[in-house]
Short mmCIF file of C-alpha atoms and ligand atoms in Angstrom, two decimals:
data_model
loop_
_atom_site.label_atom_id
_atom_site.label_comp_id
_atom_site.label_asym_id
_atom_site.label_seq_id
_atom_site.Cartn_x
_atom_site.Cartn_y
_atom_site.Cartn_z
CA UNK A 128 0.00 0.00 0.00
CA UNK A 129 1.20 3.50 -0.88
CA UNK A 130 1.00 6.36 1.63
CA UNK A 131 1.67 10.00 0.95
CA UNK A 132 3.01 12.33 3.62
CA UNK A 133 2.18 15.89 2.56
CA UNK A 134 3.43 19.05 4.24
CA UNK A 135 5.44 22.26 4.00
CA UNK A 136 8.68 20.82 5.43
CA UNK A 137 10.22 24.31 5.67
CA UNK A 138 12.58 22.77 6.69
CA UNK A 139 12.36 19.07 7.54
CA UNK A 140 12.84 18.49 11.29
CA UNK A 141 13.70 15.37 13.27
CA UNK A 142 9.97 15.20 14.08
CA UNK A 143 9.10 14.89 10.36
CA UNK A 144 11.95 12.42 9.90
CA UNK A 145 10.60 10.29 12.74
CA UNK A 146 7.15 10.14 11.07
CA UNK A 147 8.73 9.27 7.68
CA UNK A 148 10.87 6.49 9.22
CA UNK A 149 7.94 4.98 11.10
CA UNK A 150 5.66 5.32 8.06
CA UNK A 151 8.22 3.54 5.88
CA UNK A 152 7.92 0.51 8.17
CA UNK A 153 4.12 0.47 7.89
CA UNK A 154 3.65 1.00 4.15
CA UNK A 155 5.22 -0.46 1.00
CA UNK A 156 6.00 3.06 -0.22
CA UNK A 157 5.88 6.50 1.39
CA UNK A 158 5.84 9.52 -0.90
CA UNK A 159 6.80 12.72 0.91
CA UNK A 160 5.05 15.54 -0.95
CA UNK A 161 6.27 19.10 -0.50
CA UNK A 162 3.40 21.53 -0.95
CA UNK A 163 3.96 24.22 -3.59
CA UNK A 164 0.95 26.22 -2.38
CA UNK A 165 2.33 29.69 -1.69
CA UNK A 166 0.18 30.33 1.40
CA UNK A 167 3.17 30.73 3.71
CA UNK A 168 6.33 32.78 3.34
CA UNK A 169 8.92 29.99 3.14
CA UNK A 170 12.56 30.17 4.20
CA UNK A 171 13.59 27.55 1.63
CA UNK A 172 12.46 27.03 -1.97
CA UNK A 173 10.58 23.86 -2.79
CA UNK A 174 13.69 22.57 -4.61
CA UNK A 175 15.86 23.21 -1.54
CA UNK A 176 13.33 21.44 0.69
CA UNK A 177 13.19 18.45 -1.66
CA UNK A 178 17.00 18.24 -1.62
CA UNK A 179 17.05 18.43 2.19
CA UNK A 180 14.47 15.63 2.53
CA UNK A 181 16.25 13.47 -0.05
CA UNK A 182 19.53 13.80 1.81
CA UNK A 183 17.86 13.01 5.13
CA UNK A 184 16.02 9.90 3.87
CA UNK A 185 18.51 8.53 1.32
CA UNK A 186 18.90 5.29 3.31
CA UNK A 187 15.15 4.58 3.31
CA UNK A 188 14.70 2.68 0.04
CA UNK A 189 10.88 2.82 -0.06
CA UNK A 190 10.68 6.60 0.46
CA UNK A 191 10.23 8.94 -2.49
CA UNK A 192 10.13 12.75 -2.52
CA UNK A 193 7.95 14.87 -4.79
CA UNK A 194 6.13 18.21 -4.85
CA UNK A 195 2.61 19.22 -5.78
CA UNK A 196 0.61 22.40 -6.07
CA UNK A 197 -2.99 21.20 -6.22
CA UNK A 198 -5.32 19.34 -3.91
CA UNK A 199 -3.58 16.64 -1.90
CA UNK A 200 -6.29 14.08 -2.71
CA UNK A 201 -5.87 14.74 -6.45
CA UNK A 202 -2.19 13.95 -6.10
CA UNK A 203 -2.92 10.87 -3.98
CA UNK A 204 -5.41 9.54 -6.55
CA UNK A 205 -2.94 10.10 -9.40
CA UNK A 206 -0.31 8.09 -7.49
CA UNK A 207 -2.82 5.43 -6.41
CA UNK A 208 -2.10 6.16 -2.77
CA UNK A 209 -4.79 5.08 -0.34
CA UNK A 210 -3.38 6.77 2.76
CA UNK A 211 -2.62 10.37 3.73
CA UNK A 212 -0.12 10.22 6.56
CA UNK A 213 -0.10 13.06 9.07
CA UNK A 214 1.61 13.58 12.42
CA UNK A 215 -0.15 14.67 15.59
CA UNK A 216 1.63 16.57 18.31
CA UNK A 217 -0.58 18.61 20.60
CA UNK A 218 -4.33 19.16 20.96
CA UNK A 219 -4.17 22.25 18.74
CA UNK A 220 -2.92 20.04 15.84
CA UNK A 221 -5.92 17.79 16.31
CA UNK A 222 -8.56 20.40 15.52
CA UNK A 223 -6.86 21.50 12.30
CA UNK A 224 -5.94 17.97 11.24
CA UNK A 225 -9.42 16.55 11.88
CA UNK A 226 -11.00 19.33 9.83
CA UNK A 227 -8.58 18.61 7.00
CA UNK A 228 -9.20 14.86 7.23
CA UNK A 229 -12.98 15.40 7.07
CA UNK A 230 -12.60 17.79 4.13
CA UNK A 231 -10.40 15.34 2.23
CA UNK A 232 -12.91 12.56 2.92
CA UNK A 233 -15.62 14.60 1.21
CA UNK A 234 -13.30 15.02 -1.79
CA UNK A 235 -12.32 11.37 -2.06
CA UNK A 236 -14.02 8.61 -0.11
CA UNK A 237 -11.33 6.10 -1.10
CA UNK A 238 -8.49 7.86 0.71
CA UNK A 239 -8.00 7.49 4.46
CA UNK A 240 -6.08 9.91 6.66
CA UNK A 241 -3.90 8.05 9.13
CA UNK A 242 -2.38 9.90 12.11
CA UNK A 243 0.86 8.89 13.76
CA UNK A 244 1.33 10.26 17.26
CA UNK A 245 4.58 12.16 17.62
CA UNK A 246 7.37 10.46 19.51
CA UNK A 247 7.50 12.01 22.98
CA UNK A 248 10.86 13.70 22.40
CA UNK A 249 9.51 15.61 19.37
CA UNK A 250 6.12 16.64 20.73
CA UNK A 251 7.13 20.30 20.95
CA UNK A 252 9.03 20.45 17.68
CA UNK A 253 7.96 22.40 14.58
CA UNK A 254 9.74 23.98 11.60
CA UNK A 255 8.69 27.45 12.77
CA UNK A 256 10.14 26.86 16.24
CA UNK A 257 13.48 25.84 14.71
CA UNK A 258 13.53 29.01 12.56
CA UNK A 259 12.63 31.14 15.56
CA UNK A 260 15.51 29.72 17.61
CA UNK A 261 17.96 30.01 14.70
CA UNK A 262 16.98 33.61 14.03
CA UNK A 263 18.20 34.51 17.50
CA UNK A 264 21.36 32.41 17.22
CA UNK A 265 20.23 29.54 19.47
CA UNK A 266 21.32 25.89 19.02
CA UNK A 267 19.28 23.74 16.60
CA UNK A 268 21.55 20.73 16.02
CA UNK A 269 19.34 18.55 18.23
CA UNK A 270 16.19 19.52 16.29
CA UNK A 271 17.05 19.10 12.60
CA UNK A 272 19.45 16.92 10.55
CA UNK A 273 23.02 18.28 10.62
CA UNK A 274 23.01 19.37 6.95
CA UNK A 275 19.72 21.24 7.47
CA UNK A 276 21.20 23.06 10.47
CA UNK A 277 24.01 24.21 8.17
CA UNK A 278 21.52 25.39 5.52
CA UNK A 279 19.63 27.39 8.16
CA UNK A 280 22.89 28.81 9.46
CA UNK A 281 23.66 30.12 5.96
CA UNK A 282 20.23 31.82 5.79
CA UNK A 283 20.61 33.61 9.10
CA UNK A 284 24.36 34.08 8.85
CA UNK A 285 24.95 32.83 12.37
CA UNK A 286 26.89 29.92 13.84
CA UNK A 287 25.19 27.35 16.05
CA UNK A 288 26.62 25.11 18.74
P1 ADP B 284 1.76 21.62 7.16
O1 ADP B 284 1.96 23.03 6.67
O2 ADP B 284 1.04 20.73 6.19
O3 ADP B 284 1.22 21.50 8.57
P2 ADP B 284 4.31 20.76 8.25
O4 ADP B 284 5.59 20.61 7.51
O5 ADP B 284 4.26 21.79 9.32
O6 ADP B 284 3.25 21.04 7.12
O7 ADP B 284 3.86 19.38 8.85
C1 ADP B 284 3.59 18.25 8.04
C2 ADP B 284 2.99 17.16 8.93
O8 ADP B 284 3.97 16.73 9.87
C3 ADP B 284 1.78 17.59 9.74
O9 ADP B 284 0.88 16.50 9.82
C4 ADP B 284 2.36 17.88 11.10
O10 ADP B 284 1.40 17.72 12.14
C5 ADP B 284 3.44 16.81 11.17
N1 ADP B 284 4.52 17.17 12.11
C6 ADP B 284 5.25 18.29 12.12
N2 ADP B 284 6.14 18.29 13.14
C7 ADP B 284 5.95 17.10 13.79
C8 ADP B 284 6.53 16.50 14.96
N3 ADP B 284 7.47 17.12 15.68
N4 ADP B 284 6.08 15.28 15.34
C9 ADP B 284 5.09 14.67 14.63
N5 ADP B 284 4.49 15.19 13.54
C10 ADP B 284 4.91 16.39 13.12
#
């Protein structure tokens, strides 16, 4: 069974990576789909984000990276994916994620949203939090892959411990 894991990934964090790794053990193939929808003001281009995710997941042979700028369910149908994988951290995620899952169900009855609970150590972690810390020169090496920390460092022109 194919699952897609859609998101902004601006940039990928260890929390995303944890969901991808666990998803890759549950499904035959996991396609990580970087959203091209320009609703947010991203730090990294879609191409940079794809490169970051590829580098992070290169050892996971059943994980593929792609991008898409339409409805997630349209992409899922085109790739014959039956599952939309999402991660749940805190209660505030739940409200937004449930609404999205219900919406997607009205768009395609064949596709199921499956939630993976965050691993306890990443429950607080988000891409925006990492950027916020980095902006003020704080350490981020424990929150994102090493090469991503270096990319962020280049953006903010600061060194991290
Ligand atoms: P989006 O803009 O679609 O929310 P994100 O890149 O912020 O994109 O997140 C993609 C998915 O990964 C979402 O389902 C989000 O809840 C999940 N996620 C993000 N950070 C974590 C984390 N630390 N642990 C578990 N899931 C996470």
